[in-house]
CSV table of C-alpha atoms in Angstrom, one decimal:
chain,number,residue,atom,x,y,z
A,3,MET,CA,9.4,-48.0,42.6
A,4,ILE,CA,8.5,-47.1,39.0
A,5,LYS,CA,4.9,-47.8,38.2
A,6,ARG,CA,4.7,-49.7,34.9
A,7,ALA,CA,2.5,-52.2,33.2
A,8,MET,CA,3.9,-55.1,31.2
A,9,LEU,CA,2.1,-56.7,28.2
A,10,VAL,CA,2.7,-60.5,28.0
A,11,SER,CA,2.0,-61.6,24.5
A,12,LEU,CA,1.5,-65.2,25.4
A,13,VAL,CA,-1.8,-64.6,27.2
A,14,SER,CA,-2.5,-61.0,26.2
A,15,LEU,CA,-2.1,-60.1,29.9
A,16,LEU,CA,-1.5,-56.6,31.2
A,17,THR,CA,0.1,-56.4,34.6
A,18,LEU,CA,0.1,-53.0,36.4
A,19,ALA,CA,3.1,-52.3,38.7
A,20,GLY,CA,4.0,-56.0,38.5
A,21,CYS,CA,1.3,-57.1,40.9
A,22,HIS,CA,-2.2,-55.9,39.8
A,23,SER,CA,-3.5,-57.6,36.7
A,24,PHE,CA,-6.5,-58.2,34.5
A,25,LYS,CA,-7.0,-60.5,31.6
A,26,LYS,CA,-7.9,-59.0,28.2
A,27,GLU,CA,-11.3,-60.2,27.2
A,28,ASN,CA,-12.1,-62.1,24.0
A,29,VAL,CA,-8.5,-63.3,23.5
A,30,GLN,CA,-8.4,-65.2,20.2
A,31,PRO,CA,-7.4,-68.8,20.5
A,32,PRO,CA,-4.3,-70.0,18.6
A,33,THR,CA,-5.0,-71.0,15.0
A,34,PRO,CA,-5.0,-74.8,14.9
A,35,LEU,CA,-2.2,-76.4,13.0
A,36,ALA,CA,-3.1,-78.2,9.8
A,37,LYS,CA,-3.2,-81.9,10.4
A,38,ASP,CA,-2.6,-82.7,6.7
A,39,PHE,CA,0.6,-80.7,6.5
A,40,THR,CA,3.2,-82.1,4.2
A,41,PRO,CA,6.7,-80.7,4.8
A,42,THR,CA,8.8,-79.6,1.9
A,43,ALA,CA,12.0,-79.3,3.9
A,44,GLN,CA,13.8,-81.8,6.1
A,45,VAL,CA,14.6,-80.9,9.7
A,46,THR,CA,17.0,-82.8,11.9
A,47,ARG,CA,17.2,-82.2,15.6
A,48,LEU,CA,20.9,-82.4,16.5
A,49,TRP,CA,20.6,-82.3,20.3
A,50,ARG,CA,18.5,-81.1,23.2
A,51,ALA,CA,19.7,-79.8,26.6
A,52,LYS,CA,18.3,-77.9,29.6
A,53,VAL,CA,19.4,-74.9,31.7
A,54,GLY,CA,17.6,-74.5,35.0
A,55,ASP,CA,13.9,-73.7,34.9
A,56,GLY,CA,14.3,-71.2,32.1
A,57,ALA,CA,12.3,-68.0,32.2
A,58,GLY,CA,9.4,-69.6,34.1
A,59,ASP,CA,6.5,-67.2,34.6
A,60,SER,CA,8.7,-64.1,34.6
A,61,GLY,CA,7.7,-63.1,31.0
A,62,VAL,CA,11.2,-62.4,30.0
A,63,ARG,CA,12.6,-63.7,26.7
A,64,LEU,CA,15.8,-65.6,27.5
A,65,ARG,CA,17.9,-66.3,24.5
A,66,PRO,CA,21.1,-68.3,24.3
A,67,THR,CA,24.2,-67.0,22.5
A,68,VAL,CA,26.9,-68.9,20.6
A,69,VAL,CA,30.6,-67.8,20.5
A,70,ASP,CA,33.5,-69.8,19.1
A,71,GLY,CA,31.5,-73.1,19.1
A,72,VAL,CA,30.2,-72.7,22.6
A,73,LEU,CA,26.5,-72.0,23.5
A,74,TYR,CA,25.9,-70.1,26.7
A,75,ALA,CA,22.5,-70.0,28.4
A,76,ASP,CA,20.9,-68.8,31.7
A,77,SER,CA,17.7,-69.1,33.7
A,78,THR,CA,15.8,-66.9,36.2
A,79,ASP,CA,16.4,-69.5,38.9
A,80,GLY,CA,20.1,-68.8,39.0
A,81,LYS,CA,21.6,-71.2,36.5
A,82,LEU,CA,24.3,-70.3,34.0
A,83,ALA,CA,25.8,-72.9,31.7
A,84,ALA,CA,28.0,-73.5,28.6
A,85,PHE,CA,27.4,-76.2,26.1
A,86,ASP,CA,29.3,-77.5,23.1
A,87,ALA,CA,27.3,-76.0,20.3
A,88,THR,CA,27.8,-79.0,18.0
A,89,SER,CA,27.0,-81.9,20.4
A,90,GLY,CA,25.1,-80.2,23.3
A,91,LYS,CA,27.6,-81.6,25.8
A,92,THR,CA,27.7,-79.5,29.0
A,93,LEU,CA,31.1,-77.8,29.3
A,94,TRP,CA,30.4,-76.1,32.7
A,95,SER,CA,27.4,-75.2,34.8
A,96,LYS,CA,27.1,-72.8,37.7
A,97,SER,CA,24.3,-72.4,40.3
A,98,SER,CA,24.0,-69.2,42.3
A,99,ARG,CA,22.3,-71.1,45.1
A,100,THR,CA,25.2,-73.5,45.5
A,101,HIS,CA,27.9,-70.9,45.3
A,102,GLY,CA,26.1,-67.8,46.7
A,103,TRP,CA,26.1,-65.0,44.2
A,104,PHE,CA,29.3,-66.3,42.7
A,105,GLY,CA,30.9,-65.9,46.1
A,106,TRP,CA,29.5,-62.4,46.8
A,107,GLY,CA,27.0,-61.6,49.5
A,108,ASP,CA,25.0,-63.9,51.8
A,109,LYS,CA,24.8,-67.5,50.5
A,110,LYS,CA,21.3,-67.8,52.0
A,111,ARG,CA,19.9,-65.2,49.7
A,112,LYS,CA,17.6,-66.3,46.9
A,113,ASP,CA,19.1,-67.3,43.5
A,114,ALA,CA,20.3,-64.6,41.2
A,115,ALA,CA,17.3,-64.2,38.8
A,116,TYR,CA,19.2,-64.0,35.5
A,117,ALA,CA,17.1,-62.3,32.9
A,118,GLY,CA,19.5,-60.2,30.8
A,119,GLY,CA,22.0,-62.2,28.9
A,120,PRO,CA,24.2,-64.0,28.5
A,121,ALA,CA,26.5,-61.9,26.4
A,122,VAL,CA,30.1,-62.8,25.6
A,123,GLY,CA,33.1,-60.8,24.4
A,124,GLY,CA,36.5,-62.4,24.3
A,125,ASP,CA,36.8,-64.4,27.5
A,126,LEU,CA,34.3,-62.3,29.4
A,127,LEU,CA,30.7,-63.4,29.9
A,128,VAL,CA,28.2,-60.8,31.3
A,129,VAL,CA,24.7,-61.4,32.6
A,130,GLY,CA,22.1,-59.2,34.2
A,131,THR,CA,19.4,-60.0,36.8
A,132,LEU,CA,15.8,-59.1,37.8
A,133,ASP,CA,17.1,-57.5,41.0
A,134,GLY,CA,19.4,-55.1,39.3
A,135,HIS,CA,22.8,-56.8,39.3
A,136,VAL,CA,25.2,-57.3,36.5
A,137,TYR,CA,27.8,-60.1,36.8
A,138,GLY,CA,31.0,-60.5,34.8
A,139,VAL,CA,32.4,-64.0,34.8
A,140,ASP,CA,35.1,-66.0,33.0
A,141,ALA,CA,33.5,-67.5,29.8
A,142,LYS,CA,35.9,-70.5,30.0
A,143,ASP,CA,34.7,-71.8,33.3
A,144,GLY,CA,32.1,-69.5,34.8
A,145,SER,CA,34.4,-68.3,37.6
A,146,PRO,CA,33.5,-64.8,39.0
A,147,ARG,CA,35.3,-61.6,38.0
A,148,TRP,CA,33.2,-58.7,39.1
A,149,GLU,CA,29.7,-57.5,39.9
A,150,ALA,CA,27.9,-54.2,39.5
A,151,GLU,CA,24.7,-53.0,41.1
A,152,LEU,CA,22.2,-50.9,39.2
A,153,ASP,CA,18.9,-49.4,40.4
A,154,THR,CA,16.7,-51.3,38.0
A,155,GLN,CA,15.9,-54.7,36.5
A,156,VAL,CA,18.1,-55.9,33.6
A,157,LEU,CA,15.8,-57.7,31.1
A,158,ALA,CA,17.8,-57.4,27.9
A,159,ALA,CA,21.2,-58.9,27.1
A,160,PRO,CA,24.1,-56.6,27.7
A,161,VAL,CA,26.6,-55.9,24.9
A,162,VAL,CA,30.4,-56.4,25.4
A,163,ALA,CA,32.0,-53.8,23.2
A,164,GLY,CA,35.7,-53.6,23.6
A,165,SER,CA,36.6,-52.2,27.0
A,166,GLN,CA,32.9,-51.4,27.7
A,167,VAL,CA,29.8,-53.4,28.8
A,168,ILE,CA,26.7,-51.6,27.7
A,169,VAL,CA,23.6,-52.4,29.7
A,170,ARG,CA,19.9,-51.5,29.2
A,171,GLY,CA,17.8,-51.1,32.4
A,172,SER,CA,14.0,-51.4,32.6
A,173,ASN,CA,13.9,-47.8,34.0
A,174,GLY,CA,14.8,-46.4,30.6
A,175,LYS,CA,18.5,-45.8,31.4
A,176,ILE,CA,21.5,-47.1,29.4
A,177,TYR,CA,24.6,-47.8,31.4
A,178,SER,CA,28.3,-48.1,30.4
A,179,LEU,CA,30.4,-50.3,32.6
A,180,ASP,CA,34.1,-51.0,32.6
A,181,ALA,CA,34.6,-54.5,31.2
A,182,ALA,CA,37.7,-55.0,33.4
A,183,ASN,CA,36.0,-54.4,36.8
A,184,GLY,CA,32.3,-53.4,36.3
A,185,GLU,CA,32.8,-49.8,37.4
A,186,ARG,CA,30.2,-47.3,36.0
A,187,GLN,CA,31.5,-45.0,33.2
A,188,TRP,CA,28.4,-43.2,32.1
A,189,VAL,CA,24.6,-43.3,32.2
A,190,TYR,CA,22.0,-42.1,29.7
A,191,ASP,CA,18.6,-41.3,31.1
A,192,GLN,CA,15.7,-41.1,28.6
A,193,GLY,CA,13.5,-39.4,31.2
A,194,ASN,CA,10.1,-40.6,32.2
A,195,VAL,CA,9.2,-44.2,31.2
A,196,PRO,CA,5.5,-44.7,30.1
A,197,LEU,CA,3.2,-46.2,32.8
A,198,LEU,CA,2.2,-48.9,30.3
A,199,SER,CA,4.9,-50.8,28.3
A,200,VAL,CA,5.5,-54.2,26.8
A,201,ARG,CA,7.1,-56.7,29.2
A,202,GLY,CA,10.8,-56.8,28.5
A,203,ASN,CA,13.2,-54.6,26.7
A,204,GLY,CA,14.6,-54.8,23.2
A,205,GLY,CA,18.3,-55.6,23.0
A,206,LEU,CA,21.0,-53.0,22.3
A,207,LEU,CA,22.8,-52.7,19.0
A,208,VAL,CA,26.4,-51.3,19.2
A,209,ALA,CA,28.1,-50.6,15.9
A,210,ASN,CA,30.6,-48.0,14.6
A,211,GLY,CA,31.0,-46.3,17.9
A,212,VAL,CA,27.2,-45.8,18.3
A,213,VAL,CA,24.6,-47.4,20.6
A,214,PHE,CA,21.2,-47.9,19.0
A,215,PHE,CA,18.0,-49.0,20.8
A,216,GLY,CA,14.2,-48.7,20.6
A,217,SER,CA,12.7,-46.9,23.5
A,218,ASP,CA,9.6,-47.6,25.6
A,219,ASP,CA,7.9,-44.6,24.1
A,220,GLY,CA,8.4,-45.7,20.5
A,221,LEU,CA,11.6,-43.9,19.5
A,222,LEU,CA,14.7,-45.2,17.8
A,223,VAL,CA,17.6,-43.6,19.6
A,224,ALA,CA,21.3,-43.3,18.8
A,225,LEU,CA,23.9,-42.5,21.5
A,226,ARG,CA,27.7,-42.0,21.3
A,227,GLN,CA,29.4,-45.1,22.7
A,228,ASP,CA,32.2,-43.2,24.3
A,229,ASN,CA,30.2,-40.8,26.5
A,230,GLY,CA,26.5,-41.7,26.2
A,231,SER,CA,25.4,-38.4,24.7
A,232,LYS,CA,22.4,-38.5,22.3
A,233,LEU,CA,23.2,-38.1,18.6
A,234,TRP,CA,19.6,-38.3,17.2
A,235,GLU,CA,16.2,-39.9,17.7
A,236,GLN,CA,13.5,-41.0,15.2
A,237,ARG,CA,9.9,-41.9,16.0
A,238,LEU,CA,8.7,-45.4,15.3
A,239,ALA,CA,5.2,-45.1,16.8
A,240,SER,CA,3.0,-42.1,17.6
A,241,GLY,CA,1.6,-43.3,20.9
A,242,GLU,CA,-1.9,-42.1,20.0
A,243,GLY,CA,-5.2,-43.6,20.9
A,244,ARG,CA,-8.3,-43.2,23.2
A,245,THR,CA,-7.0,-45.5,26.0
A,246,GLU,CA,-3.6,-46.1,27.6
A,247,ILE,CA,-3.6,-49.5,26.1
A,248,ASP,CA,-4.2,-48.0,22.6
A,249,ARG,CA,-1.3,-45.7,23.3
A,250,LEU,CA,1.2,-48.4,24.0
A,251,SER,CA,4.1,-47.8,21.6
A,252,ASP,CA,7.0,-49.9,22.9
A,253,ALA,CA,9.9,-50.6,20.4
A,254,ASP,CA,10.5,-53.9,22.1
A,255,GLY,CA,12.7,-55.6,19.4
A,256,THR,CA,16.4,-55.2,18.8
A,257,ILE,CA,17.2,-52.7,16.1
A,258,LEU,CA,18.5,-54.3,12.9
A,259,LEU,CA,21.5,-52.9,11.0
A,260,ASP,CA,22.1,-53.9,7.4
A,261,GLY,CA,24.9,-52.0,5.7
A,262,SER,CA,24.4,-48.4,6.8
A,263,THR,CA,20.6,-48.7,7.1
A,264,LEU,CA,18.8,-49.3,10.4
A,265,TYR,CA,15.4,-51.1,10.6
A,266,GLY,CA,13.1,-51.0,13.5
A,267,THR,CA,9.5,-51.4,14.5
A,268,ALA,CA,7.2,-50.7,17.5
A,269,TYR,CA,3.9,-51.8,19.0
A,270,HIS,CA,1.1,-49.8,17.5
A,271,GLY,CA,3.7,-48.3,15.2
A,272,ASN,CA,5.5,-48.8,11.9
A,273,VAL,CA,8.4,-50.7,10.4
A,274,VAL,CA,10.9,-48.0,9.5
A,275,ALA,CA,14.1,-47.7,7.6
A,276,VAL,CA,16.6,-45.1,8.8
A,277,ASP,CA,19.9,-43.9,7.5
A,278,GLY,CA,22.3,-44.9,10.4
A,279,PRO,CA,24.9,-42.1,10.2
A,280,SER,CA,22.4,-39.2,10.0
A,281,GLY,CA,19.2,-40.6,11.5
A,282,ARG,CA,17.3,-39.5,8.4
A,283,PRO,CA,14.1,-41.6,7.7
A,284,MET,CA,14.1,-43.4,4.4
A,285,TRP,CA,10.7,-45.1,4.4
A,286,SER,CA,8.0,-46.1,6.8
A,287,HIS,CA,5.2,-48.7,6.7
A,288,PRO,CA,2.3,-49.2,9.2
A,289,PHE,CA,3.2,-52.3,11.2
A,290,SER,CA,2.5,-53.2,14.9
A,291,SER,CA,5.0,-55.6,16.5
A,292,TYR,CA,6.6,-56.4,19.8
A,293,THR,CA,9.4,-58.6,18.3
A,294,SER,CA,12.7,-58.1,16.4
A,295,LEU,CA,13.0,-58.1,12.6
A,296,ALA,CA,15.2,-60.2,10.3
A,297,VAL,CA,16.7,-59.5,6.9
A,298,LYS,CA,17.9,-61.5,3.9
A,299,ASP,CA,19.0,-60.1,0.6
A,300,ASN,CA,16.3,-57.5,-0.4
A,301,THR,CA,13.7,-58.6,2.1
A,302,ILE,CA,12.8,-57.6,5.7
A,303,PHE,CA,10.8,-60.2,7.7
A,304,GLY,CA,8.6,-59.4,10.7
A,305,VAL,CA,5.8,-60.8,12.9
A,306,ASP,CA,3.0,-58.5,13.7
A,307,ASP,CA,0.9,-58.3,17.0
A,308,GLN,CA,-1.5,-60.9,15.7
A,309,SER,CA,1.3,-63.4,14.8
A,310,ARG,CA,1.1,-62.9,11.1
A,311,VAL,CA,4.4,-63.3,9.3
A,312,TRP,CA,5.2,-60.6,6.8
A,313,ALA,CA,7.9,-59.9,4.2
A,314,PHE,CA,8.6,-56.3,3.1
A,315,ASP,CA,10.7,-55.0,0.3
A,316,ARG,CA,13.9,-53.7,1.8
A,317,SER,CA,14.3,-50.8,-0.6
A,318,GLY,CA,10.9,-49.2,-0.1
A,319,GLY,CA,8.8,-51.2,2.5
A,320,ALA,CA,6.2,-52.5,0.1
A,321,ASP,CA,4.4,-55.8,1.1
A,322,MET,CA,5.8,-58.8,-0.6
A,323,TRP,CA,3.8,-61.5,1.1
A,324,LYS,CA,1.9,-62.3,4.3
A,325,ASN,CA,1.3,-65.7,6.0
A,326,ASP,CA,-1.6,-65.7,8.5
A,327,SER,CA,-1.8,-69.5,9.0
A,328,LEU,CA,-0.1,-69.1,12.4
A,329,ARG,CA,-2.2,-66.3,13.6
A,330,TYR,CA,-2.6,-65.9,17.4
A,331,ARG,CA,0.0,-68.5,18.1
A,332,TRP,CA,2.1,-65.7,19.7
A,333,LEU,CA,5.1,-66.2,17.6
A,334,THR,CA,8.7,-65.2,18.4
A,335,GLY,CA,10.5,-62.7,16.2
A,336,PRO,CA,11.7,-64.3,13.0
A,337,ALA,CA,15.2,-65.6,12.1
A,338,VAL,CA,16.5,-66.5,8.7
A,339,GLN,CA,18.0,-70.0,8.2
A,340,GLY,CA,19.1,-70.4,4.6
A,341,ASN,CA,16.1,-69.9,2.4
A,342,TYR,CA,13.7,-70.2,5.3
A,343,VAL,CA,12.2,-68.0,8.0
A,344,VAL,CA,12.0,-69.7,11.4
A,345,VAL,CA,9.8,-68.8,14.3
A,346,GLY,CA,8.7,-70.4,17.6
A,347,ASP,CA,5.2,-70.4,19.1
A,348,ALA,CA,3.3,-70.5,22.4
A,349,GLU,CA,2.9,-74.3,22.2
A,350,GLY,CA,6.5,-75.2,21.8
A,351,TYR,CA,6.5,-75.7,18.0
A,352,VAL,CA,9.2,-74.4,15.7
A,353,HIS,CA,8.0,-73.4,12.2
A,354,TRP,CA,9.9,-72.9,8.9
A,355,LEU,CA,8.5,-70.8,6.1
A,356,GLN,CA,9.9,-70.3,2.6
A,357,THR,CA,11.5,-66.8,2.3
A,358,GLY,CA,10.3,-66.5,-1.3
A,359,ASP,CA,6.5,-66.8,-0.7
A,360,GLY,CA,5.9,-67.5,3.0
A,361,ALA,CA,4.7,-71.0,2.4
A,362,LEU,CA,5.1,-73.3,5.5
A,363,ALA,CA,7.9,-75.8,4.8
A,364,ALA,CA,8.5,-77.7,8.0
A,365,ARG,CA,7.7,-77.8,11.7
A,366,GLU,CA,9.1,-79.6,14.8
A,367,ARG,CA,8.1,-79.5,18.4
A,368,LEU,CA,10.7,-78.7,21.0
A,369,SER,CA,8.3,-79.2,23.9
A,370,LYS,CA,4.8,-78.3,25.1
A,371,GLU,CA,6.0,-75.0,26.6
A,372,ALA,CA,6.1,-71.6,25.0
A,373,ILE,CA,9.0,-70.3,23.0
A,374,ARG,CA,9.3,-66.5,23.5
A,375,ALA,CA,12.8,-65.6,22.4
A,376,GLN,CA,13.8,-65.1,18.7
A,377,PRO,CA,15.6,-68.3,17.4
A,378,LEU,CA,19.3,-68.0,17.1
A,379,VAL,CA,20.8,-69.0,13.7
A,380,VAL,CA,24.6,-69.8,13.6
A,381,GLY,CA,25.8,-71.2,10.2
A,382,ASP,CA,23.3,-73.9,9.2
A,383,VAL,CA,22.0,-74.6,12.7
A,384,VAL,CA,19.2,-72.9,14.6
A,385,TYR,CA,19.0,-72.9,18.4
A,386,VAL,CA,15.7,-72.4,20.2
A,387,GLN,CA,15.0,-72.1,23.9
A,388,ASP,CA,11.6,-72.5,25.6
A,389,VAL,CA,10.4,-70.9,28.9
A,390,LYS,CA,11.3,-74.0,30.9
A,391,GLY,CA,15.0,-73.8,29.9
A,392,ARG,CA,14.9,-76.5,27.2
A,393,ILE,CA,17.2,-75.8,24.3
A,394,GLY,CA,17.0,-77.5,20.9
A,395,ALA,CA,19.5,-77.4,18.0
A,396,TYR,CA,18.1,-78.1,14.5
A,397,ARG,CA,19.6,-78.4,11.0
A,398,LEU,CA,17.4,-77.9,8.0
A,399,SER,CA,17.9,-79.0,4.4
A,400,SER,CA,15.7,-79.4,1.3
A,401,PRO,CA,14.6,-83.0,0.7
């Protein structure tokens, strides 16, 4: 078993080897929300639904996906469901307890603990589990197609890329599976994984025949999609410090591609712009984060490790604004919805900030449970999922 520690941002908890833990002392309480807040934008909740018990206490960041008007979501207690993205109506729902592991294995085994996914390409839906399985199912009705067994947890959503399914394991390996039958095609092994790392893995980015990801030791890595060989790597964090905690340098967000430029960040690291084809660094700015970035026009948006929301100039990385009114609320990564940045927090609130100056514009409460996954924006609607599996769809407009 690989000995690792996992940093859970919600409670600033470090867990060693998944079982021995200690609580970080002097954790700052969430900044109270202003009671006299007057919204400057109007938010309408379109619908709310639920899939299983969500991520529960697993610490993973389950995020739904929307393809062709259908929202797909999963939970760590073995539920997989499809909803009409406009109305929230359930189109189909599958339970691994009821059906065994989609018909494979012993039906008395515990539920498949979905943690990576769902991901959809064409009519194929792919989802990974905490016990190292990857399932391919029919996106139209959830019926089984194939399963693959890996030697590691799958915490990040796979990517369906043509005839391939690219999967990231928590052991530092990247796997390519045949989308038709789940058979393994190639494996990239980054080598030793640090003993301490942030709980979870950043998602994979597949574009132009290249697989990009941020590694557990603070690197941005590019692989050839056809055979998994490494093209280049660029450092996002130095991993320096007096203690192992100080040396945490996980790049735990999904790498962002805008045009031919890649943007990434890491815990105890920097926000970095890199030329995609060559891997040449373009600019770097000190910035510690465990979430993904977002981009709009000439601005990059990020949330740092104290839950301050930042805007950087895309061309050179200069600070444009910073909002610290949500500090220590353990925000999700940002998403851009029109002229607003949207984030979720540890108390179930969803916040909208103006992209121009970072001023708070609106807030709604999905539930009283934490929202850990980056909100998903599709058109003029944002979808948010909390740790108990509740999903909310919101439309925002200026009053």
